Amino acid sequence: MAPNTMDPSRLESLVATAAEILDAAAVPFVAGHRADSAVRKKGNDFATEVDLAIERQVVRALTEATGIGVHGEEFGGEPIDSPLVWVLDPIDGTFNYAAGSPMAAILLALLSDGEPVAGLTWLPFMGQRYSALAGQPFRDNGIAQPPLASPGLADSIVGIQTFNIESRGRFPGRYRAAILANLSKECSRLRMHGATGVDLAYVAAGILGGAISFGHHIWDHAAGVALVRAAGGIVTDLTGAPWTPTSKSALAAAPGVHERMLEIVKSTGNPEDYL
């Protein structure tokens, strides 16, 4: 069904159920802090045993309780283009988590025909539970928040992904460094939290004025997109096109901040010029 035809009461019920499931998943999340690497992935990326266990736990509980399939980071699952699908990242910020940093989260979104109509971002070590559903305000620990203000970039902290200066690919390290340098000339402070979902949630909460993700994984972005949009923020890709599940990047920011950040990104030039 199309997002705007979803029964609001059903959506509220689904999010309430999902919140209970994430609360239960937060228990092993906290208990497994500093977990060892279990599954080597591309490059020097990895998944911990806790990633795998939490994904199994949440997928099973969501499927049984809601009847809606889940697409998870570690095991895949229901196709992203399904009419309704949950999108799960069991541990956003796995390197932080394994190292003992509290900057890690559980990310969960509900997509309706590709549109994020609900988002939940749980930061168990911080006691922060961010949630949103279409047509309702952004919530911080269940409390509805006012829409984001429109600060200037000079008054804003900006989150940006970590990177290797020698990395190549779609967004080379030198291109990322150039964006960082250009932003640093104007924004209040730059921050590298090492967790995309945390950055997006902090934009929605007004902690960050904006954030840039050079990644393309749906599980990193979907929950945060729902949060930022519910808070009155803007999410596009780095070209300025509205974010969709097929976007190869994300730029999320408060009104006003987004426009200026996008101007700075565009003025940096084409990524391929930095290869």
Tab-separated table of C-alpha atoms in Angstrom:
chain	number	residue	atom	x	y	z
A	1	MET	CA	0.000	0.000	0.000
A	2	ALA	CA	1.117	3.594	-0.504
A	3	PRO	CA	2.524	5.342	2.556
A	4	ASN	CA	-0.241	7.941	2.694
A	5	THR	CA	-2.953	5.260	2.834
A	6	MET	CA	-1.552	3.400	5.838
A	7	ASP	CA	-3.922	3.296	8.788
A	8	PRO	CA	-2.342	5.648	11.387
A	9	SER	CA	-3.565	3.501	14.264
A	10	ARG	CA	-1.944	0.431	12.729
A	11	LEU	CA	1.311	2.307	12.261
A	12	GLU	CA	1.244	3.427	15.902
A	13	SER	CA	0.644	-0.161	16.997
A	14	LEU	CA	3.521	-1.446	14.861
A	15	VAL	CA	5.928	1.134	16.291
A	16	ALA	CA	4.836	0.382	19.860
A	17	THR	CA	5.455	-3.315	19.256
A	18	ALA	CA	8.816	-2.603	17.646
A	19	ALA	CA	9.829	-0.432	20.615
A	20	GLU	CA	9.172	-3.301	23.021
A	21	ILE	CA	11.236	-5.622	20.827
A	22	LEU	CA	14.152	-3.178	20.731
A	23	ASP	CA	13.947	-2.737	24.503
A	24	ALA	CA	14.384	-6.492	24.828
A	25	ALA	CA	17.274	-6.461	22.332
A	26	ALA	CA	19.011	-3.720	24.329
A	27	VAL	CA	19.711	-6.230	27.111
A	28	PRO	CA	22.129	-8.432	25.119
A	29	PHE	CA	23.396	-5.286	23.383
A	30	VAL	CA	24.632	-3.853	26.685
A	31	ALA	CA	25.826	-7.216	27.998
A	32	GLY	CA	27.963	-7.850	24.901
A	33	HIS	CA	29.897	-4.563	24.912
A	34	ARG	CA	33.468	-4.932	23.603
A	35	ALA	CA	32.492	-8.168	21.836
A	36	ASP	CA	35.170	-9.884	19.765
A	37	SER	CA	35.033	-10.059	15.972
A	38	ALA	CA	33.122	-13.056	14.696
A	39	VAL	CA	32.607	-12.632	10.958
A	40	ARG	CA	35.122	-10.880	8.723
A	41	LYS	CA	33.503	-8.740	6.039
A	42	LYS	CA	34.902	-6.582	3.234
A	43	GLY	CA	38.162	-4.794	3.973
A	44	ASN	CA	38.689	-4.599	7.712
A	45	ASP	CA	34.986	-4.561	8.546
A	46	PHE	CA	33.473	-7.243	10.733
A	47	ALA	CA	30.362	-8.314	12.600
A	48	THR	CA	30.413	-9.367	16.233
A	49	GLU	CA	28.595	-12.362	17.668
A	50	VAL	CA	26.246	-9.853	19.259
A	51	ASP	CA	25.330	-8.386	15.837
A	52	LEU	CA	24.341	-11.820	14.648
A	53	ALA	CA	22.459	-12.753	17.813
A	54	ILE	CA	20.531	-9.481	18.025
A	55	GLU	CA	19.545	-9.670	14.365
A	56	ARG	CA	18.213	-13.204	14.838
A	57	GLN	CA	16.333	-12.160	17.978
A	58	VAL	CA	14.754	-9.032	16.484
A	59	VAL	CA	13.888	-10.662	13.149
A	60	ARG	CA	12.150	-13.526	14.878
A	61	ALA	CA	10.222	-11.263	17.245
A	62	LEU	CA	9.174	-8.740	14.575
A	63	THR	CA	8.058	-11.419	12.143
A	64	GLU	CA	6.006	-13.225	14.775
A	65	ALA	CA	4.470	-10.076	16.276
A	66	THR	CA	3.776	-8.032	13.129
A	67	GLY	CA	3.694	-10.498	10.239
A	68	ILE	CA	5.995	-8.158	8.287
A	69	GLY	CA	9.299	-9.426	6.884
A	70	VAL	CA	12.672	-8.008	7.878
A	71	HIS	CA	15.730	-7.035	5.844
A	72	GLY	CA	18.772	-7.084	8.109
A	73	GLU	CA	22.360	-5.996	7.606
A	74	GLU	CA	23.898	-9.349	8.457
A	75	PHE	CA	21.489	-11.898	6.950
A	76	GLY	CA	19.467	-9.964	4.361
A	77	GLY	CA	15.915	-11.252	4.170
A	78	GLU	CA	12.787	-9.605	2.794
A	79	PRO	CA	13.410	-7.559	-0.377
A	80	ILE	CA	13.707	-3.817	0.181
A	81	ASP	CA	11.102	-3.119	-2.512
A	82	SER	CA	8.426	-5.138	-0.696
A	83	PRO	CA	5.156	-3.262	-0.011
A	84	LEU	CA	6.045	-3.332	3.693
A	85	VAL	CA	9.406	-4.298	5.157
A	86	TRP	CA	11.350	-3.694	8.342
A	87	VAL	CA	14.997	-2.646	7.834
A	88	LEU	CA	17.364	-3.500	10.669
A	89	ASP	CA	20.940	-2.709	11.656
A	90	PRO	CA	21.524	-4.672	14.879
A	91	ILE	CA	24.629	-2.665	15.793
A	92	ASP	CA	25.354	0.631	14.091
A	93	GLY	CA	28.921	1.617	14.944
A	94	THR	CA	30.316	-1.895	15.293
A	95	PHE	CA	33.927	-0.718	15.600
A	96	ASN	CA	32.904	1.627	18.420
A	97	TYR	CA	30.961	-1.157	20.084
A	98	ALA	CA	33.787	-3.666	19.919
A	99	ALA	CA	36.300	-1.090	21.178
A	100	GLY	CA	34.171	-0.172	24.184
A	101	SER	CA	32.839	3.182	22.949
A	102	PRO	CA	29.199	3.941	23.825
A	103	MET	CA	28.581	5.518	20.403
A	104	ALA	CA	26.635	2.579	19.004
A	105	ALA	CA	22.951	2.001	18.304
A	106	ILE	CA	20.217	-0.354	17.133
A	107	LEU	CA	18.515	0.991	14.004
A	108	LEU	CA	15.083	-0.082	12.794
A	109	ALA	CA	12.859	1.405	10.093
A	110	LEU	CA	9.592	0.455	8.465
A	111	LEU	CA	9.450	1.035	4.704
A	112	SER	CA	6.133	1.271	2.866
A	113	ASP	CA	6.728	1.013	-0.885
A	114	GLY	CA	10.250	2.343	-0.334
A	115	GLU	CA	9.235	5.255	1.896
A	116	PRO	CA	10.500	5.246	5.518
A	117	VAL	CA	7.239	5.691	7.432
A	118	ALA	CA	8.684	4.851	10.850
A	119	GLY	CA	12.110	4.960	12.409
A	120	LEU	CA	13.531	3.830	15.742
A	121	THR	CA	17.089	4.467	16.903
A	122	TRP	CA	18.056	3.090	20.299
A	123	LEU	CA	21.352	4.112	21.971
A	124	PRO	CA	21.305	1.717	24.937
A	125	PHE	CA	24.473	3.017	26.629
A	126	MET	CA	23.131	6.572	26.561
A	127	GLY	CA	19.581	5.720	27.585
A	128	GLN	CA	18.370	7.456	24.430
A	129	ARG	CA	15.376	6.105	22.483
A	130	TYR	CA	14.497	8.113	19.385
A	131	SER	CA	11.375	7.314	17.377
A	132	ALA	CA	9.158	8.761	14.678
A	133	LEU	CA	6.281	7.780	12.453
A	134	ALA	CA	4.837	9.511	9.424
A	135	GLY	CA	2.534	12.405	10.240
A	136	GLN	CA	3.670	12.675	13.863
A	137	PRO	CA	6.446	14.591	15.628
A	138	PHE	CA	9.882	13.241	16.394
A	139	ARG	CA	10.035	11.685	19.862
A	140	ASP	CA	12.894	11.585	22.355
A	141	ASN	CA	12.296	8.838	24.943
A	142	GLY	CA	8.614	8.931	24.016
A	143	ILE	CA	8.244	12.695	24.443
A	144	ALA	CA	7.174	14.657	21.369
A	145	GLN	CA	9.671	17.361	20.398
A	146	PRO	CA	9.068	20.697	18.647
A	147	PRO	CA	10.204	21.017	15.025
A	148	LEU	CA	13.855	21.794	14.403
A	149	ALA	CA	14.857	25.435	14.378
A	150	SER	CA	16.793	26.952	11.476
A	151	PRO	CA	20.249	27.736	12.860
A	152	GLY	CA	23.074	29.007	10.725
A	153	LEU	CA	25.876	26.652	9.751
A	154	ALA	CA	28.281	28.808	11.786
A	155	ASP	CA	26.308	27.874	14.908
A	156	SER	CA	26.053	24.175	14.045
A	157	ILE	CA	28.025	21.054	14.867
A	158	VAL	CA	28.297	18.811	11.797
A	159	GLY	CA	28.809	15.053	11.784
A	160	ILE	CA	30.827	13.410	9.021
A	161	GLN	CA	31.904	9.817	8.394
A	162	THR	CA	35.394	8.581	9.121
A	163	PHE	CA	37.593	7.758	6.121
A	164	ASN	CA	40.987	6.720	4.844
A	165	ILE	CA	42.652	9.509	2.855
A	166	GLU	CA	43.976	6.940	0.363
A	167	SER	CA	40.635	5.199	-0.209
A	168	ARG	CA	39.181	5.238	-3.705
A	169	GLY	CA	35.778	4.295	-5.055
A	170	ARG	CA	32.627	6.359	-5.427
A	171	PHE	CA	33.727	9.028	-2.911
A	172	PRO	CA	37.544	8.980	-2.708
A	173	GLY	CA	39.236	9.803	0.576
A	174	ARG	CA	40.713	13.006	-0.816
A	175	TYR	CA	37.258	14.194	-1.875
A	176	ARG	CA	35.915	13.504	1.610
A	177	ALA	CA	38.864	15.361	3.123
A	178	ALA	CA	38.184	18.330	0.858
A	179	ILE	CA	34.546	18.471	1.984
A	180	LEU	CA	35.668	18.254	5.588
A	181	ALA	CA	38.154	21.082	5.054
A	182	ASN	CA	35.566	23.279	3.368
A	183	LEU	CA	32.959	22.652	6.070
A	184	SER	CA	35.520	23.394	8.782
A	185	LYS	CA	35.901	26.946	7.488
A	186	GLU	CA	32.283	27.746	8.304
A	187	CYS	CA	30.626	25.352	10.769
A	188	SER	CA	31.042	25.618	14.533
A	189	ARG	CA	32.616	22.172	15.016
A	190	LEU	CA	33.073	18.896	13.116
A	191	ARG	CA	32.506	15.493	14.709
A	192	MET	CA	33.294	11.922	13.617
A	193	HIS	CA	31.157	9.630	15.736
A	194	GLY	CA	31.799	6.571	13.599
A	195	ALA	CA	28.116	5.611	13.473
A	196	THR	CA	25.922	6.894	10.645
A	197	GLY	CA	22.630	6.142	12.363
A	198	VAL	CA	23.732	8.001	15.478
A	199	ASP	CA	24.646	11.046	13.379
A	200	LEU	CA	21.246	11.092	11.696
A	201	ALA	CA	19.408	10.657	14.999
A	202	TYR	CA	21.425	13.505	16.490
A	203	VAL	CA	20.400	15.732	13.577
A	204	ALA	CA	16.752	14.959	14.346
A	205	ALA	CA	17.366	15.687	18.036
A	206	GLY	CA	18.996	19.032	17.247
A	207	ILE	CA	22.365	17.956	18.683
A	208	LEU	CA	23.960	18.173	15.249
A	209	GLY	CA	22.943	20.821	12.753
A	210	GLY	CA	23.745	18.439	9.900
A	211	ALA	CA	25.487	15.230	8.931
A	212	ILE	CA	27.008	13.696	5.813
A	213	SER	CA	27.125	10.010	4.947
A	214	PHE	CA	29.181	8.790	1.998
A	215	GLY	CA	27.640	5.335	2.314
A	216	HIS	CA	24.777	3.716	0.453
A	217	HIS	CA	23.515	0.976	2.779
A	218	ILE	CA	19.791	1.191	3.403
A	219	TRP	CA	20.122	-0.116	6.973
A	220	ASP	CA	22.430	2.779	7.898
A	221	HIS	CA	20.033	5.450	6.645
A	222	ALA	CA	16.371	4.416	6.705
A	223	ALA	CA	15.650	4.885	10.416
A	224	GLY	CA	17.475	8.203	10.548
A	225	VAL	CA	15.721	9.517	7.455
A	226	ALA	CA	12.359	8.906	9.124
A	227	LEU	CA	13.564	10.654	12.292
A	228	VAL	CA	15.002	13.714	10.530
A	229	ARG	CA	11.986	14.221	8.312
A	230	ALA	CA	9.595	13.887	11.271
A	231	ALA	CA	11.661	16.523	13.091
A	232	GLY	CA	11.251	18.919	10.172
A	233	GLY	CA	14.722	18.412	8.738
A	234	ILE	CA	15.773	17.698	5.161
A	235	VAL	CA	17.490	14.600	3.764
A	236	THR	CA	18.915	14.414	0.240
A	237	ASP	CA	21.867	12.774	-1.417
A	238	LEU	CA	25.034	14.784	-2.088
A	239	THR	CA	23.651	16.018	-5.415
A	240	GLY	CA	20.593	17.493	-3.684
A	241	ALA	CA	18.108	14.875	-4.930
A	242	PRO	CA	15.620	13.664	-2.297
A	243	TRP	CA	16.909	10.604	-0.433
A	244	THR	CA	15.477	7.253	-1.556
A	245	PRO	CA	16.444	3.653	-0.713
A	246	THR	CA	18.683	3.613	-3.804
A	247	SER	CA	20.588	6.804	-2.908
A	248	LYS	CA	24.381	6.432	-2.806
A	249	SER	CA	24.903	9.061	-0.082
A	250	ALA	CA	22.984	11.179	2.392
A	251	LEU	CA	23.042	14.770	3.575
A	252	ALA	CA	20.716	15.384	6.520
A	253	ALA	CA	20.343	18.757	8.182
A	254	ALA	CA	18.079	21.281	9.805
A	255	PRO	CA	16.332	23.774	7.515
A	256	GLY	CA	18.758	26.463	6.399
A	257	VAL	CA	21.792	24.421	7.383
A	258	HIS	CA	21.011	21.874	4.675
A	259	GLU	CA	21.002	24.485	1.918
A	260	ARG	CA	24.384	25.887	2.927
A	261	MET	CA	25.977	22.457	3.420
A	262	LEU	CA	24.796	21.404	-0.018
A	263	GLU	CA	26.329	24.536	-1.543
A	264	ILE	CA	29.665	23.688	0.088
A	265	VAL	CA	29.522	20.076	-1.110
A	266	LYS	CA	28.769	21.150	-4.668
A	267	SER	CA	31.527	23.752	-4.622
A	268	THR	CA	34.024	21.013	-3.717
A	269	GLY	CA	33.672	19.577	-7.222
A	270	ASN	CA	33.195	16.093	-8.611
A	271	PRO	CA	34.384	13.076	-6.614
A	272	GLU	CA	36.167	11.615	-9.643
A	273	ASP	CA	38.395	14.692	-9.793
A	274	TYR	CA	40.012	13.510	-6.548
A	275	LEU	CA	41.067	10.042	-7.720
